[in-house]
């Protein structure tokens, strides 16, 4: 194409910038879907909204192979130890998205067995409001997270 | 239009099943009544509570296993399905014998009749015999009653919590248990960023 002649055969950057750039564009989400948010997450991943356009298409149900934990749905007292174990099993660096009202604050389920926000017990990077959130909200959250990863804040 | 509306209203009144005729006209109501009379006679039970054509007998806890076994195995009754085992907490409600009641819902495929048995359970000694030896379906039902109400079923093969985590300390369907719990939902270790897995 002739473009190669115009560009220098190398470019200079910082190693950390390169790492962040590659990390932010190859997120491997691990869905922790326990309720209707997971349905909306599936919609986000499928052809109409197509999350893979933003570099996060490889969904892994194995925490050892993923670096983005998406908690979508109600987390109950019996599920919280499982969620913590999954969080610990994920390799560093890792990020957590709390998707929807229930995961973020318990939603309307203010009862004895519902965790009132997973951020009480695991670190959360991005919260998505909504019940359930629209796929656009999920994409927006992913891009916010990518921005933060790219700038080295997270 | 107005005539049509009137027709609909009158139909609604007819189809309401809140007032069941004490002298049943429909076939299923007769069936239930005949069966209830037979059961009462056989086991010398007190008069049943009748609601919407359904019959409920109160039984002493010491007799429940034997009565259920006979109701199941005797061909005259053939109540071969235990639909549900559940319990009610009548805390501070007046007019009831004890605080707890355990209810057994049984059904006969052969005679197409339902029956409900009620056992009162004392608050201070919440124990009663298991019927899981008669109906296998009672196994999980009784575990659920234990999980939610803390009633102990003597002789149950595996009386553990079935829905809640095993270390959950309370019985949440008791009426004196607060809706938001007693701090069970806040009782977890707080993980920090960069925390390593404990292998």
Coordinates of C-alpha atoms in Angstrom, one line a residue, chain B residues 3 11 16-17 30-31 37 51 68 72 87 108 120 130 151:
Chain B
X3 CA -76.4 -5.4 28.4
X11 CA -71.3 -14.5 35.3
X16 CA -67.2 -17.1 42.5
X17 CA -66.2 -20.1 44.7
X30 CA -69.0 -35.1 47.1
X31 CA -65.9 -37.2 46.6
X37 CA -66.1 -38.9 56.5
X51 CA -62.7 -24.4 53.6
X68 CA -50.2 -41.4 57.4
X72 CA -51.1 -44.5 52.2
X87 CA -45.4 -25.3 58.8
X108 CA -54.9 -40.0 46.3
X120 CA -49.6 -28.8 66.7
X130 CA -40.6 -37.8 61.0
X151 CA -38.7 -27.7 64.2

